[in-house]
């Protein structure tokens, strides 16, 4: 079984995470890592491959070329190789453009399963899998908390506003997994050492057959008109526990007469 | 301008969120219609008229009984093509998000999500949303039609005052790949039990608790503070704590005076259920956890040591 996992490098949280006032895009120059929710999708892919006894797990991503560094975490966990679509002309892609680029990259891989995490930590709409499934003309199931794959089909359980659905579908399929599905493994030292040697391809838009006018801002259909201050809930006081965090929480509550 | 609103329903009622979006859309655009998709849904059309729909399109088909997204993409895409709708709006939900995402790709139409307001500016539709954990407000637009939008739950009041809607049946033609997923079982979750909606202080446990035993200390802390214990979807999915305690998009929406999250990452799914809490305190070992972005006090630390200490301190203070 061949499993593609769509992953994303995201900026680390904190004061360095901001919007670029000139481009109205996210400033991605600070510290970065692999989106934490994606690790559950990587974990599930590796487990499915292990259970099947053979197969391949491919990480597929889109972003600046240095994003390969973040993708290595998935390789260290046990994914077999990484494919990064990186192209100046793809910067600033919205959902329409991103789903087009990712779907093209995935078409070239012909996977049996495409996995996504439940959201990205940097302001994602949790809609990308549905758009990618549509372009690939595959069935899609999201918010999966239990998954069973057998032969050429799968059964998934997921929570919605009204309870739990059990959904069955054929392969190939696009799935988005909830963070309750599994506990991602920590990469072993051997895994970390081996990750660098695993195949890591960077492809441009031309390599996957996407015209530059179909990606980036040119291929997008949404715009950011302006940025402003939100109705503030005040600044976050962020502290590290040095043994006195419990006292600080209590002080915080008492100062505000909440206890 | 012409606007279509997806009228999500469960059982015999249209979702409040969808009716809120419909009310708002009808204010901005007198030419607003709704679309009902399911099996045996025609009777719901009258409700939609009361909330401002001039026309309600009804796709009523046994094949549409299960609340799955892809057949609904087929129906709405055909409707947009045939009727030329310029805007298609959704109240955010698990189902609506999957439909909107699929529709965006089908029509190559821009989708703005998580919007909490909509307005007409110089004849153009403009949406407003928060970004980066509500630290930035963004005004968003569309560079082409149709424009697709997902509205954050609870943004608009469902206001009656409309009239009678004309009802039009739409033909149903489904793509082969849209019908491959099938619903084989649905279990309704009981939402009775101790109510987290009435508590002034909510002590919330997330995945970071590590297991069901992690809730014992939280129960002791909640008792000491005079509050209640709440949970997240991940915890409920894993069977660690019961569904009635779940906060979030697929759980309860709460606004306590104090929310304290332990091992809660702050996924969108959870955030929409607790972001209106007056004071938010969070404890997480991951300094990058999204919850810190919308906390008043964020503690990077291990709950295993902090919770027992806090219990003792609160008990000592209360004597």
XYZ file of C-alpha atoms in Angstrom:
578
model
C 0.000 0.000 0.000
C 1.253 3.429 -0.905
C 0.296 6.206 1.499
C 0.870 9.901 0.878
C 0.786 12.177 3.926
C 0.233 15.872 3.293
C 2.227 17.859 5.823
C 3.077 21.485 6.374
C 5.868 23.477 7.938
C 4.438 26.123 10.259
C 5.987 29.052 12.114
C 6.516 28.400 15.800
C 4.117 30.225 18.079
C 5.206 33.264 20.010
C 5.891 36.935 19.431
C 7.996 36.228 16.336
C 4.916 34.895 14.591
C 3.360 37.768 12.718
C 1.894 38.939 9.475
C 4.095 40.769 6.982
C 2.466 44.207 6.626
C 3.838 44.623 3.085
C 2.566 41.371 1.575
C -0.290 40.765 4.067
C 0.985 37.189 4.212
C 2.341 35.271 7.134
C 5.937 36.136 7.931
C 7.643 32.750 7.671
C 11.156 33.915 8.456
C 11.225 32.885 12.127
C 11.626 29.493 13.779
C 9.589 26.724 12.219
C 8.619 23.120 12.698
C 6.362 20.446 11.282
C 2.711 21.140 12.121
C 2.045 19.171 15.316
C -1.368 17.893 14.141
C 0.282 16.407 11.033
C 2.341 14.063 13.211
C -0.824 12.043 13.881
C -1.269 11.516 10.135
C 2.379 10.495 9.745
C 2.052 8.107 12.689
C -1.070 6.505 11.230
C 0.555 6.049 7.832
C 3.552 4.315 9.388
C 1.261 2.050 11.447
C -0.760 1.107 8.357
C 2.414 0.271 6.483
C 3.706 -1.781 9.431
C 0.422 -3.659 9.685
C 0.386 -4.397 5.953
C 3.948 -5.661 6.075
C 4.972 -3.643 3.056
C 4.264 -0.385 1.294
C 5.585 3.119 1.154
C 4.923 6.314 3.119
C 5.586 9.529 1.186
C 5.448 12.975 2.759
C 4.055 15.561 0.346
C 4.347 19.246 1.093
C 4.408 22.687 -0.435
C 6.503 25.542 0.885
C 9.885 27.242 0.767
C 12.864 24.965 0.009
C 14.129 25.113 3.582
C 10.885 23.364 4.669
C 12.694 20.081 3.950
C 14.353 20.512 7.344
C 10.975 20.327 9.059
C 9.884 17.403 6.886
C 12.845 15.415 8.213
C 10.980 14.928 11.464
C 8.445 12.801 9.575
C 11.250 10.867 7.902
C 12.861 10.311 11.306
C 9.562 8.886 12.574
C 9.603 6.347 9.745
C 8.264 7.832 6.512
C 10.221 6.591 3.490
C 10.720 9.756 1.471
C 9.643 13.339 1.064
C 8.406 15.372 -1.888
C 8.392 19.136 -1.496
C 6.855 21.394 -4.111
C 8.758 24.627 -3.837
C 8.435 27.500 -6.256
C 8.499 31.272 -5.932
C 5.370 31.368 -8.055
C 3.504 29.250 -5.496
C 3.983 31.683 -2.598
C 0.776 33.242 -1.359
C -1.461 30.447 -2.660
C -4.958 30.322 -1.197
C -7.131 27.204 -0.952
C -7.947 27.070 -4.670
C -4.288 27.345 -5.678
C -2.874 25.163 -2.892
C -5.311 22.342 -3.551
C -4.474 22.506 -7.256
C -0.723 22.242 -6.656
C -1.014 19.503 -4.035
C -3.440 17.474 -6.150
C -1.039 17.619 -9.097
C 1.848 16.483 -6.931
C -0.295 13.666 -5.522
C -1.453 12.575 -8.979
C 2.176 11.898 -9.823
C 2.401 9.565 -6.814
C -0.830 7.579 -7.394
C -1.278 6.739 -3.700
C -3.881 4.329 -2.305
C -4.457 6.653 0.622
C -3.889 10.364 1.172
C -3.754 11.440 4.825
C -4.062 14.893 6.386
C -3.847 16.111 9.997
C -6.906 17.817 11.480
C -5.658 21.384 10.986
C -2.512 23.466 10.734
C -1.529 25.556 13.724
C -1.041 28.681 11.612
C -4.562 29.660 10.763
C -5.735 26.866 8.571
C -9.372 26.430 7.718
C -9.465 22.656 8.002
C -10.865 22.435 4.486
C -7.863 21.494 2.342
C -8.486 17.736 2.321
C -11.975 18.201 0.899
C -10.625 20.394 -1.903
C -7.798 17.958 -2.690
C -10.206 14.982 -2.684
C -12.445 16.835 -5.118
C -9.564 17.481 -7.524
C -8.430 13.852 -7.276
C -12.042 12.682 -7.616
C -11.680 10.488 -4.540
C -13.989 9.946 -1.569
C -13.121 11.968 1.549
C -13.668 11.303 5.267
C -12.604 13.863 7.885
C -12.252 14.032 11.693
C -11.369 10.346 11.969
C -10.900 8.984 15.493
C -10.862 5.273 14.619
C -9.665 3.719 11.389
C -9.590 0.224 9.978
C -8.132 -0.416 6.534
C -8.585 -3.819 4.928
C -8.003 -4.899 1.355
C -9.429 -2.292 -0.956
C -11.638 -0.520 1.561
C -11.737 1.178 4.931
C -14.068 1.887 7.827
C -13.712 5.110 9.792
C -15.409 6.449 12.900
C -15.662 10.149 13.511
C -17.367 12.633 15.783
C -19.719 15.289 14.452
C -22.087 17.769 16.096
C -24.676 15.029 16.544
C -22.658 12.048 17.698
C -20.479 9.437 16.042
C -20.634 8.428 12.372
C -19.197 5.217 11.010
C -18.326 5.620 7.344
C -17.154 2.996 4.887
C -15.494 3.691 1.579
C -13.370 2.142 -1.130
C -9.734 2.999 -1.870
C -8.186 5.193 -3.041
C -9.445 7.780 -0.578
C -8.491 11.026 1.144
C -8.651 11.009 4.957
C -8.203 13.662 7.635
C -7.370 12.243 11.042
C -8.198 13.666 14.475
C -5.471 13.989 17.094
C -7.277 11.375 19.191
C -6.499 8.668 16.626
C -3.038 7.868 17.924
C -0.063 9.023 19.938
C 2.753 10.010 17.545
C 6.028 8.209 18.268
C 9.191 10.068 19.120
C 11.839 9.544 16.469
C 14.605 7.204 17.618
C 18.219 8.293 17.407
C 18.655 5.805 14.583
C 15.627 7.291 12.853
C 17.011 10.799 13.174
C 20.400 9.754 11.831
C 18.826 7.847 8.953
C 16.404 10.615 7.978
C 19.010 12.702 6.209
C 19.836 9.836 3.850
C 16.246 9.193 2.825
C 15.173 10.514 -0.602
C 14.049 14.130 -0.430
C 12.934 15.641 -3.719
C 12.200 19.268 -4.337
C 10.147 19.979 -7.429
C 9.067 23.198 -9.076
C 5.637 23.899 -10.535
C 6.862 23.033 -14.036
C 8.040 19.621 -12.826
C 4.538 18.673 -11.698
C 2.776 20.302 -14.627
C 1.196 23.354 -12.999
C 1.283 26.624 -14.922
C 2.563 29.506 -12.733
C -0.620 31.455 -13.506
C -2.550 28.694 -11.713
C -0.605 29.014 -8.451
C 0.371 31.678 -5.955
C -1.554 34.925 -5.923
C -2.239 34.674 -9.663
C -4.053 31.373 -9.145
C -5.838 32.424 -5.976
C -9.404 33.651 -5.653
C -9.316 35.252 -2.215
C -7.573 38.415 -1.069
C -6.567 39.986 2.214
C -7.764 43.601 2.086
C -6.215 44.794 5.307
C -5.020 43.869 8.761
C -5.973 45.434 12.026
C -6.092 45.034 15.743
C -8.734 42.614 16.950
C -10.970 43.496 19.844
C -8.250 42.806 22.367
C -8.611 40.355 25.188
C -5.403 41.792 26.619
C -1.912 40.481 26.338
C -1.008 36.934 27.186
C 1.216 36.627 30.201
C 3.368 33.624 29.338
C 5.599 32.073 31.955
C 7.715 28.963 32.262
C 7.214 26.834 35.321
C 10.163 27.118 37.641
C 8.428 25.323 40.465
C 6.270 28.328 41.297
C 3.670 28.129 38.529
C 0.885 26.920 40.838
C 1.456 29.928 43.103
C 1.466 32.253 40.098
C -1.824 30.811 38.844
C -3.382 31.335 42.259
C -1.997 34.881 42.496
C -3.386 35.629 39.042
C -6.834 34.423 40.114
C -6.712 36.280 43.441
C -5.592 39.591 41.901
C -8.667 39.428 39.734
C -10.873 38.305 42.609
C -11.760 35.132 40.779
C -11.248 32.891 43.806
C -26.271 40.243 -6.326
C -27.614 36.858 -5.459
C -26.713 34.767 -2.459
C -27.248 31.113 -1.614
C -27.103 29.827 1.964
C -26.621 26.141 2.760
C -29.374 25.173 5.202
C -27.882 22.354 7.239
C -30.480 20.373 9.117
C -30.541 17.647 11.719
C -33.782 15.768 12.103
C -36.670 18.160 11.674
C -34.867 21.421 12.342
C -32.534 23.671 10.381
C -29.349 24.373 12.333
C -29.345 27.637 14.270
C -25.983 28.583 12.808
C -27.313 28.234 9.275
C -30.387 30.303 10.116
C -28.120 33.004 11.592
C -26.140 33.144 8.362
C -29.395 33.220 6.391
C -30.706 36.179 8.448
C -27.481 38.111 7.910
C -27.341 37.293 4.197
C -30.933 38.463 3.737
C -30.045 41.798 5.366
C -27.105 42.311 3.001
C -28.783 40.951 -0.092
C -32.559 40.929 -0.571
C -32.050 38.317 -3.264
C -31.074 35.530 -0.871
C -32.053 31.908 -1.296
C -31.481 28.798 0.760
C -30.790 25.222 -0.237
C -32.056 22.197 1.671
C -30.447 18.877 0.844
C -31.518 15.522 2.244
C -34.310 13.004 2.302
C -37.770 14.207 3.345
C -36.623 17.789 3.867
C -39.282 19.702 1.918
C -41.296 20.513 5.040
C -38.372 22.507 6.443
C -38.607 25.103 3.660
C -41.229 27.159 5.526
C -38.773 27.707 8.425
C -36.236 29.133 6.006
C -38.751 31.671 4.677
C -39.259 33.043 8.170
C -35.550 33.771 8.421
C -35.353 35.658 5.160
C -35.019 33.220 2.260
C -36.967 34.380 -0.785
C -36.551 31.047 -2.477
C -35.714 27.667 -1.027
C -34.216 25.118 -3.367
C -34.949 21.592 -2.262
C -32.914 18.558 -3.266
C -34.943 15.733 -1.810
C -33.640 12.287 -2.603
C -33.253 9.017 -0.710
C -29.610 8.986 -1.806
C -29.033 12.197 0.123
C -30.252 10.920 3.498
C -26.789 10.484 5.046
C -25.113 13.766 6.042
C -22.066 13.309 3.789
C -20.379 16.204 1.999
C -19.604 15.065 -1.526
C -23.161 14.492 -2.837
C -23.963 17.964 -1.475
C -21.088 19.446 -3.473
C -22.698 17.967 -6.587
C -26.082 19.529 -5.788
C -24.767 22.986 -4.860
C -22.307 23.153 -7.774
C -25.125 22.457 -10.232
C -27.324 25.055 -8.558
C -24.605 27.717 -8.687
C -24.004 27.009 -12.370
C -27.690 26.994 -13.303
C -28.815 29.971 -11.231
C -25.626 32.039 -11.293
C -25.312 32.626 -7.566
C -22.549 35.087 -6.774
C -22.191 34.198 -3.072
C -22.515 30.849 -1.332
C -22.431 30.999 2.457
C -22.232 28.338 5.160
C -22.521 28.262 8.939
C -19.354 26.391 9.925
C -19.724 22.753 10.987
C -17.973 19.472 10.300
C -20.273 18.860 7.330
C -20.356 22.435 6.008
C -16.556 22.755 6.058
C -16.128 19.624 3.968
C -18.773 20.787 1.493
C -17.263 24.269 1.191
C -13.762 22.857 0.646
C -14.959 20.505 -2.075
C -17.062 23.196 -3.738
C -14.089 25.558 -3.811
C -12.099 23.058 -5.861
C -15.063 22.070 -8.065
C -15.831 25.672 -9.048
C -12.305 27.103 -8.628
C -14.036 29.544 -6.300
C -12.354 31.430 -3.463
C -13.268 30.314 0.048
C -12.795 32.478 3.129
C -13.290 30.660 6.416
C -13.709 31.358 10.092
C -15.346 34.696 9.341
C -17.226 36.358 12.189
C -18.702 39.259 10.251
C -19.783 40.228 6.749
C -20.488 43.629 5.260
C -21.021 45.387 1.962
C -18.267 47.916 1.256
C -18.527 49.963 -1.971
C -20.826 47.317 -3.368
C -18.365 44.512 -2.571
C -18.794 41.740 -0.062
C -16.115 41.923 2.637
C -15.571 39.380 5.367
C -13.882 39.805 8.671
C -11.918 37.139 10.473
C -9.328 36.739 13.164
C -5.959 35.207 12.478
C -2.971 33.965 14.451
C -5.036 32.963 17.444
C -7.083 36.157 17.386
C -4.026 38.411 17.603
C -4.708 39.889 14.170
C -7.952 40.921 12.535
C -8.096 40.540 8.788
C -10.543 41.974 6.280
C -10.850 39.480 3.473
C -12.339 39.579 0.013
C -12.692 37.620 -3.185
C -11.125 38.375 -6.552
C -13.711 36.459 -8.570
C -17.190 34.988 -8.392
C -18.671 32.903 -6.986
C -17.508 33.827 -3.518
C -17.634 31.098 -0.888
C -17.680 31.754 2.846
C -17.739 29.778 6.089
C -19.046 31.710 9.096
C -17.871 30.924 12.606
C -20.630 29.470 14.784
C -22.593 31.991 16.833
C -21.570 35.038 14.772
C -25.074 36.003 13.697
C -28.381 35.899 15.524
C -31.094 33.906 13.782
C -33.693 36.667 13.393
C -37.214 35.989 12.250
C -39.145 38.533 10.233
C -39.079 37.111 6.740
C -42.042 35.904 4.802
C -43.004 32.936 2.767
C -40.386 31.373 0.568
C -41.147 29.945 -2.823
C -40.003 26.356 -3.038
C -38.219 24.976 -6.060
C -37.166 21.396 -6.569
C -33.749 20.806 -8.010
C -32.760 17.708 -9.940
C -30.172 15.483 -8.283
C -27.320 14.066 -10.304
C -24.373 12.657 -8.400
C -20.793 12.007 -9.471
C -19.547 8.464 -9.195
C -16.811 9.344 -6.695
C -19.249 11.354 -4.578
C -21.234 8.278 -3.643
C -18.396 5.920 -2.757
C -18.353 6.869 0.914
C -21.391 5.550 2.766
C -22.689 6.002 6.264
C -23.031 2.583 7.889
C -23.826 3.619 11.451
C -24.679 6.677 13.512
C -24.836 6.801 17.280
C -26.451 9.740 19.005
C -24.544 10.931 22.059
C -26.527 11.632 25.203
C -25.927 15.185 26.317
C -27.498 14.824 29.738
C -25.441 14.661 32.899
C -23.664 17.338 34.960
C -23.773 20.587 33.046
C -20.546 22.377 32.294
C -22.510 25.278 30.829
C -23.560 26.641 34.218
C -20.205 26.490 36.019
C -18.314 29.721 36.769
C -15.007 27.905 36.830
C -14.140 25.152 34.378
C -11.106 22.946 34.849
C -10.512 21.348 31.467
C -8.400 18.299 30.678
C -6.965 17.540 27.222
C -4.816 14.889 25.558
C -1.848 16.039 27.595
C -3.336 14.319 30.657
C -1.994 11.096 29.200
C -4.925 8.910 30.205
C -8.245 8.706 32.056
C -6.493 8.624 35.450
C -5.353 12.191 34.764
C -8.877 13.425 35.483
C -8.828 12.422 39.159
C -6.588 15.341 40.219
C -8.594 17.709 38.006
C -11.779 16.659 39.779
C -10.103 17.437 43.101
C -8.996 20.841 41.797
C -12.463 21.633 40.448
C -13.986 20.665 43.792
C -11.529 22.918 45.650
C -12.294 25.831 43.302
C -16.037 25.219 43.321
C -16.075 24.544 39.597
C -16.726 21.695 37.190
C -14.521 19.482 35.015
C -14.700 19.756 31.238
C -12.888 17.959 28.435
C -11.897 18.030 24.779
C -12.886 15.966 21.776
C -9.605 14.054 21.772
C -10.253 12.959 25.341
C -13.848 11.937 24.629
C -12.861 10.134 21.428
C -10.323 8.172 23.450
C -12.962 7.193 26.006
C -11.188 8.941 28.922
C -14.110 11.156 29.905
C -17.812 11.332 29.013
C -19.197 13.252 26.045
C -21.449 15.618 28.084
C -18.280 17.289 29.404
C -16.878 18.036 25.952
C -16.272 21.644 24.919
C -15.999 22.537 21.249
C -17.512 22.643 17.803
C -18.891 19.151 18.231
C -19.506 19.563 21.951
C -20.741 22.409 24.138
C -20.115 26.122 23.865
C -19.229 27.609 27.264
C -18.388 31.072 28.630
C -17.295 30.584 32.239
C -15.691 33.318 34.333
C -12.548 31.215 34.500
C -11.358 28.523 32.117
C -8.231 26.586 33.114
C -6.923 24.164 30.503
C -4.461 21.416 31.370
C -2.803 19.614 28.462
C -5.225 21.236 26.000
C -3.582 22.171 22.681
C -6.280 24.626 21.636
C -7.377 23.163 18.295
C -9.935 25.232 16.355
C -12.487 22.546 17.174
C -12.010 23.284 20.909
C -11.415 27.008 20.676
C -14.786 27.832 19.125
C -16.406 26.314 22.193
C -14.528 28.317 24.849
C -13.060 31.481 23.351
C -15.668 33.691 24.997
C -14.556 32.612 28.473
C -13.819 35.734 30.550
C -10.410 34.591 31.762
C -8.387 31.829 30.123
C -5.478 30.117 31.847
C -3.594 27.294 30.189
C -0.884 24.859 31.157
C 0.921 22.909 28.452
C 4.376 21.416 28.010
C 4.485 22.484 24.344
C 5.418 26.187 24.094
C 3.956 26.191 20.582
C 0.499 25.016 21.638
C -2.070 27.237 19.885
C -3.976 27.751 23.150
C -1.291 30.156 24.387
C -2.309 32.546 21.622
C -5.661 33.181 23.232
C -4.837 32.710 26.904
C -4.640 35.471 29.490
C -2.101 33.460 31.454
C -0.106 30.730 29.751
C 2.158 28.397 31.683
C 4.729 26.281 29.887
C 5.113 23.454 32.324
C 4.182 19.987 33.461
C 0.638 19.633 34.759
C 1.668 16.552 36.760
C 3.536 18.768 39.220
C 1.433 21.931 38.902
C -2.022 20.429 39.522
C -1.265 18.829 42.943
C 0.458 22.028 44.097
C -2.466 24.141 42.962
C -4.950 21.905 44.792
C -2.994 22.353 48.047
C -2.683 26.121 47.561
C -6.382 26.580 46.832
C -7.359 24.416 49.797
C -5.005 26.367 52.081
C -6.392 29.661 50.840
C -10.000 28.594 51.360
C -9.115 27.161 54.758
